[in-house]
Every structure is written in structure tokens, then in C-alpha cells.
GROMACS .gro file of C-alpha atoms in nm:
model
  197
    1UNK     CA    1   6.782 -13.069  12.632
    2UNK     CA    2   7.022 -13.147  12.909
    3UNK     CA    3   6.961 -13.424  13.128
    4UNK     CA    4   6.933 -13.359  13.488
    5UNK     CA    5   7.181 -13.517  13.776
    6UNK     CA    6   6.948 -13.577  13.992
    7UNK     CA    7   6.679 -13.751  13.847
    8UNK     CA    8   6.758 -13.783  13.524
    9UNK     CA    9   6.495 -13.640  13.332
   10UNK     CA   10   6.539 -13.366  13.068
   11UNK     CA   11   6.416 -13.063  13.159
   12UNK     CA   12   6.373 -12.793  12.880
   13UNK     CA   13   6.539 -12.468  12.878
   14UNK     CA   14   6.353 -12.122  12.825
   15UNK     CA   15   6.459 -11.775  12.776
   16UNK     CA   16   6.328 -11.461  12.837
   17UNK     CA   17   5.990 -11.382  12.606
   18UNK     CA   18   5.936 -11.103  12.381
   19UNK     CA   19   5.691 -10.942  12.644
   20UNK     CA   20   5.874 -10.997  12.915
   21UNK     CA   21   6.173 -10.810  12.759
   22UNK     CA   22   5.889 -10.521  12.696
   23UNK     CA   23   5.771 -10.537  13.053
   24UNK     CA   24   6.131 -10.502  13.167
   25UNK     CA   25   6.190 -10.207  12.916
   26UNK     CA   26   5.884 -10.029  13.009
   27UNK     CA   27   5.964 -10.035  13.406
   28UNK     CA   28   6.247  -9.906  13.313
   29UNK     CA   29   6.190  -9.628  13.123
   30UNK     CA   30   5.942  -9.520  13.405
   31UNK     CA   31   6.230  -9.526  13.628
   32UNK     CA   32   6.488  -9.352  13.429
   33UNK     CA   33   6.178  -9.064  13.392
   34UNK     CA   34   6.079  -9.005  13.758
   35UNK     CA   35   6.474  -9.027  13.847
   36UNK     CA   36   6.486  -8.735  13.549
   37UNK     CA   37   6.217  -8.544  13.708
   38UNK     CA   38   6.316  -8.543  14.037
   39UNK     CA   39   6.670  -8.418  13.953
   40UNK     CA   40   6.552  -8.141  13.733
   41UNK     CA   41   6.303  -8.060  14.043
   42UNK     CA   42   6.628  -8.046  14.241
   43UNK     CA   43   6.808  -7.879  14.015
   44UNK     CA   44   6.539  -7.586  13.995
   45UNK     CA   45   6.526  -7.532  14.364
   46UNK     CA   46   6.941  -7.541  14.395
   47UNK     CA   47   6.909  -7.244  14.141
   48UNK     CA   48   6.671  -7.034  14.368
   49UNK     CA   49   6.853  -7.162  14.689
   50UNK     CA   50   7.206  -7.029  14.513
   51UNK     CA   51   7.089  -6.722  14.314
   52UNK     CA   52   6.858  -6.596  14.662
   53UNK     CA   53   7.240  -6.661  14.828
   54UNK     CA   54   7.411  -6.453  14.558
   55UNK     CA   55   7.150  -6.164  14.582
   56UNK     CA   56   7.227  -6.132  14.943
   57UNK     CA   57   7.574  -6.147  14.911
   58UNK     CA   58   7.556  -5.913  14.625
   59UNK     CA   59   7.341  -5.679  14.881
   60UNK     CA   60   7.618  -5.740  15.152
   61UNK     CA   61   7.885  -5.611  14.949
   62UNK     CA   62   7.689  -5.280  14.837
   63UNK     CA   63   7.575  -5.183  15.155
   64UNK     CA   64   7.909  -5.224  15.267
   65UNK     CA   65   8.070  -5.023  15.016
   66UNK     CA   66   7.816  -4.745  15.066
   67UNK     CA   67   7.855  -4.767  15.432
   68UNK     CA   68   8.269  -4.702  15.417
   69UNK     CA   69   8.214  -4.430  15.123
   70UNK     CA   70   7.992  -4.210  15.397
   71UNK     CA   71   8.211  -4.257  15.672
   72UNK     CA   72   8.479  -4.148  15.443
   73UNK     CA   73   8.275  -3.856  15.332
   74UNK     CA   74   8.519  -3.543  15.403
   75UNK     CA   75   8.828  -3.677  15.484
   76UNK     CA   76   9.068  -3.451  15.317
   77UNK     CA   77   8.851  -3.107  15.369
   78UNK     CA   78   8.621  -3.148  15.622
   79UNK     CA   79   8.864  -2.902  15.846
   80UNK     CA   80   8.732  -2.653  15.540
   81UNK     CA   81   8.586  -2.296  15.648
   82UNK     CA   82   8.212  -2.343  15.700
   83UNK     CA   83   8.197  -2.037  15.404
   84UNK     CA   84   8.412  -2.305  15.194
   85UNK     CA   85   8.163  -2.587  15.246
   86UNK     CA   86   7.905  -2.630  14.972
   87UNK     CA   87   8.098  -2.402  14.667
   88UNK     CA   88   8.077  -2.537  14.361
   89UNK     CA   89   8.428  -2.647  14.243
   90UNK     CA   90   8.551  -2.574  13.881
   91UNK     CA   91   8.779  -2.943  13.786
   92UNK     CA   92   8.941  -3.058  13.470
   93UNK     CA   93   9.027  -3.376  13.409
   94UNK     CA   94   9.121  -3.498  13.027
   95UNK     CA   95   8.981  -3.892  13.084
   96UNK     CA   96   8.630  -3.758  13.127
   97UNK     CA   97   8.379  -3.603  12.813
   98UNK     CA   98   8.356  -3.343  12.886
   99UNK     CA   99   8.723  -3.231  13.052
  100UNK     CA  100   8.570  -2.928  13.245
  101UNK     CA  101   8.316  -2.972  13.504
  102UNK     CA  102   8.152  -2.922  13.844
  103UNK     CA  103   8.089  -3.043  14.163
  104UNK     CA  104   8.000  -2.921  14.474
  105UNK     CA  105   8.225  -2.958  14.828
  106UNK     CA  106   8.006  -3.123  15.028
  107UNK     CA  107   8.104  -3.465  15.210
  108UNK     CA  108   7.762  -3.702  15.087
  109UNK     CA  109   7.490  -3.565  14.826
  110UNK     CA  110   7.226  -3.764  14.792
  111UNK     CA  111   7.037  -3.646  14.423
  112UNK     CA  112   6.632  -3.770  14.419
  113UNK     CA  113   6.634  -3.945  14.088
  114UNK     CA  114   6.402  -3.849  13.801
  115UNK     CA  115   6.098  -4.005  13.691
  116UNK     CA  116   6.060  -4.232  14.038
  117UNK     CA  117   6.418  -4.339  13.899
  118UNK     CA  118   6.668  -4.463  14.126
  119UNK     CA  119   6.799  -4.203  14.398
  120UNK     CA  120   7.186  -4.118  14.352
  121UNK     CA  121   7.465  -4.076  14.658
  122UNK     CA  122   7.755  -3.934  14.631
  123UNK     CA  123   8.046  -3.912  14.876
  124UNK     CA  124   8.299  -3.723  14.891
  125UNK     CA  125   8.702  -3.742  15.007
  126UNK     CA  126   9.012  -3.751  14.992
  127UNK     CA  127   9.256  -4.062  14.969
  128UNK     CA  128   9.599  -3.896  15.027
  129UNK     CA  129   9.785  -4.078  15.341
  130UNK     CA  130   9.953  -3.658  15.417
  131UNK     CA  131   9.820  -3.421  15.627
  132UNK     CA  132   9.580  -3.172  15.551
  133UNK     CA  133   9.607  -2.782  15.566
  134UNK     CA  134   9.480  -2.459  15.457
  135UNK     CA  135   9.656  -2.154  15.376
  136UNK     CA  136   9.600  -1.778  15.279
  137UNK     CA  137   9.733  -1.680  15.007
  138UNK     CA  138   9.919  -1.386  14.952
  139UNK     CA  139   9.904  -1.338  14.592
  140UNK     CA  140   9.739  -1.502  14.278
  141UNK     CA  141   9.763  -1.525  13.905
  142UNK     CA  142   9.677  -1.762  13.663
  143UNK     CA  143   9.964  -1.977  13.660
  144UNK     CA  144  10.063  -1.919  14.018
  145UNK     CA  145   9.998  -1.890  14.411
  146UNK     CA  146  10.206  -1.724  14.653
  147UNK     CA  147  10.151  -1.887  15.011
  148UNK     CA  148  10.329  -1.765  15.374
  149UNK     CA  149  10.495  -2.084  15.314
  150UNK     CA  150  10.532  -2.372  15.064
  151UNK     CA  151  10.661  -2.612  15.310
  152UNK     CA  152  10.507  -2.931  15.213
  153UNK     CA  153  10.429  -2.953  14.901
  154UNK     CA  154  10.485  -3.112  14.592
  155UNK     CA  155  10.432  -3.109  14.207
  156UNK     CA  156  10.150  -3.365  14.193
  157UNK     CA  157   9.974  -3.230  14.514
  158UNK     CA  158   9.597  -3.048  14.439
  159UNK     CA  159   9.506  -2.744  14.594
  160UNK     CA  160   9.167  -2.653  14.678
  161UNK     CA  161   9.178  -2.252  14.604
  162UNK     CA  162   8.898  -2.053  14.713
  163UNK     CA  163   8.850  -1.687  14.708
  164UNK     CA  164   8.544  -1.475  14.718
  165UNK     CA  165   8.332  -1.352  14.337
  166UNK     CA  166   8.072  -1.160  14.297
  167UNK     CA  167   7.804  -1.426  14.380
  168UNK     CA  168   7.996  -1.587  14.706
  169UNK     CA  169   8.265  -1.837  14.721
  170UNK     CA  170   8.463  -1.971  14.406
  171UNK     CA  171   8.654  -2.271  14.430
  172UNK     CA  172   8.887  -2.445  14.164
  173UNK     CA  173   9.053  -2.777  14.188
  174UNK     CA  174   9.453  -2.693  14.101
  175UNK     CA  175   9.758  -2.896  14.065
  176UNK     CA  176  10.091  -2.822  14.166
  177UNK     CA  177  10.348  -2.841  13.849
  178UNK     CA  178  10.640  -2.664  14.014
  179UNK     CA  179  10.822  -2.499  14.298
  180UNK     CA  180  10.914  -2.147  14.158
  181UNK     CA  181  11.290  -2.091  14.169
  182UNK     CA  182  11.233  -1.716  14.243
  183UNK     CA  183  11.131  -1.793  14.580
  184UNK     CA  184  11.044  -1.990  14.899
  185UNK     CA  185  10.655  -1.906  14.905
  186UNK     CA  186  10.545  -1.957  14.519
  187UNK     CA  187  10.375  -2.251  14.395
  188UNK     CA  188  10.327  -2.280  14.007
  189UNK     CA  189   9.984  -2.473  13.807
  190UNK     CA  190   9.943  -2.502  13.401
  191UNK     CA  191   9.765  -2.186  13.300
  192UNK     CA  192   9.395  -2.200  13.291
  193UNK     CA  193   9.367  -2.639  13.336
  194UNK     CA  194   9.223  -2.733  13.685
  195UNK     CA  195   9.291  -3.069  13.800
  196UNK     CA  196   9.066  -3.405  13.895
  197UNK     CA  197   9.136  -3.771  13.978
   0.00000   0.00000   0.00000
């Protein structure tokens, strides 16, 4: 015991109890719970508040894509022959399973899904920054067309080529793999392979 200055007297000295230190551990404990609680209650709404946020974004973004895809639709044919419109295009294209398939010429299809599934749109157009045109042709084979004029095009360029069959309009999707030599009018394709990007 220490003496004290003032007076004189020793005064004895105490430290902290055993149940004090319990009280004090207990309080906090109860503290470091409710401040756990209210941060995972926090946490939990943050989640809805962001994923709600994402979903609308998410909804932004689609119905803007959709929106410029049908405002696209028929850029690149929609100057087509109203007998041309609708034919159902033969197309090749060696990426896809199977290579040789259909669609129809037709700027936006929407397709009801099956089974109350989801409904299915489809637009369609072009994406070449050249003009457009349409030609008669003058002559046909397999491997080539013969135009009034080639003026304009290139290897790489796809022809829409339509002529009339039994049952109406055909169409095939072709690509341009040469200028013929021969002559100013003649376009040459690969034999029997239609063309798709």
C-alpha cells in the first residue's frame, strides 16, 4: 500500500474482479452480435438494391438491341420486288451444322415458341456500307451469271439470285469468286456452294 500525499493514509489498491471482467465480456459480445446483424441485414438489402439495378440494366440493353435490329430489318433488300419478298433462300455456310440451310427474305419474323416457350424474333439485313442494286440477268449456269453489266462488283460480294420454279420464286444466296476474263458482263460463283455470313 502506497501512502497518500494528502493525508497520509494508505489507501489499498484494487483491480478489476473476475465478474466484472465477465460483465465487460458479455456486453461486449452483445455488441459485436447486433453490429454483425445489422451489417448482414445491410448487406442483404445492398444485394436486392444492386441485382434489381442489374436486371434493369440488363433489360435496357436488350430492348435496345432489339429495338436497332428492327429498325435495321431490310436494309440491304428492302428495294426487293414485292414477288422477291418472302422466298425462301437456299444459303451455305461451312461454320454452321448443318452447312446448307434456309431462311426466308423477310425483314423481322417473329416465330410463336412451342410449348408456351419463349417467342423468337428475327431480323433481317444487310451490313455492307455499298449501295444496293438489282439486276436481270441475261444468262445462268451453275458456276456463272451473265448481267447487262458487272460494274460494281467484286469477288467477296453476295448476290441474291432469284428466278421463277415451278412452285413460285427461288432464291439462293451466291458469292462472287471471279470476274470472267471472257467478258465485261460475267460474274463467276463455286459450283453448287451458296454463300452465308
Amino acid at each position: 500500500m502506497k501512502p497518500n500525499r494528502f493525508t497520509g493514509t494508505a489507501r489499498r489498491q484494487r483491480g478489476i474482479s473476475l465478474i466484472e471482467m465477465l460483465v465487460g465480456l458479455v456486453i461486449g459480445i452483445v455488441c459485436v452480435l447486433i453490429i454483425l446483424q445489422v451489417l448482414s441485414i445491410w448487406e442483404a438489402r445492398k444485394r436486392t438494391t444492386s441485382s434489381g439495378n442489374d436486371a434493369q440494366i440488363s433489360g435496357t440493353l436488350g430492348l435496345y438491341t432489339i429495338d436497332r435490329d428492327l429498325r435495321l430489318g431490310g436494309y440491304g433488300f428492302g428495294v426487293a420486288a414485292a414477288d422477291v419478298m418472302g422466298c425462301s433462300v437456299n444459303a451455305y455456310n461451312s461454320a454452321r451444322s448443318p452447312a446448307v440451310f434456309q431462311f426466308n427474305l423477310q425483314p423481322v419474323t417473329i416465330t410463336k415458341g412451342a410449348d408456351d416457350g419463349p417467342d423468337e424474333i428475327r431480323a433481317l439485313y444487310g451490313n455492307s456500307a455499298f449501295f444496293v442494286s438489282s439486276q436481270p440477268l441475261t444468262a445462268s449456269d451453275a458456276e456463272t451469271k451473265t448481267l447487262k453489266s458487272r460494274e460494281g462488283f467484286q469477288p467477296g460480294d453476295r448476290l441474291l439470285v432469284t428466278g421463277n420454279s415451278g412452285t413460285g420464286v427461288a432464291c439462293a444466296l451466291v458469292e462472287v469468286t471471279g470476274l470472267a476474263l471472257a467478258d465485261t458482263t460475267t460474274l463467276e460463283h463455286q459450283a453448287a456452294k451458296t454463300y452465308s455470313t
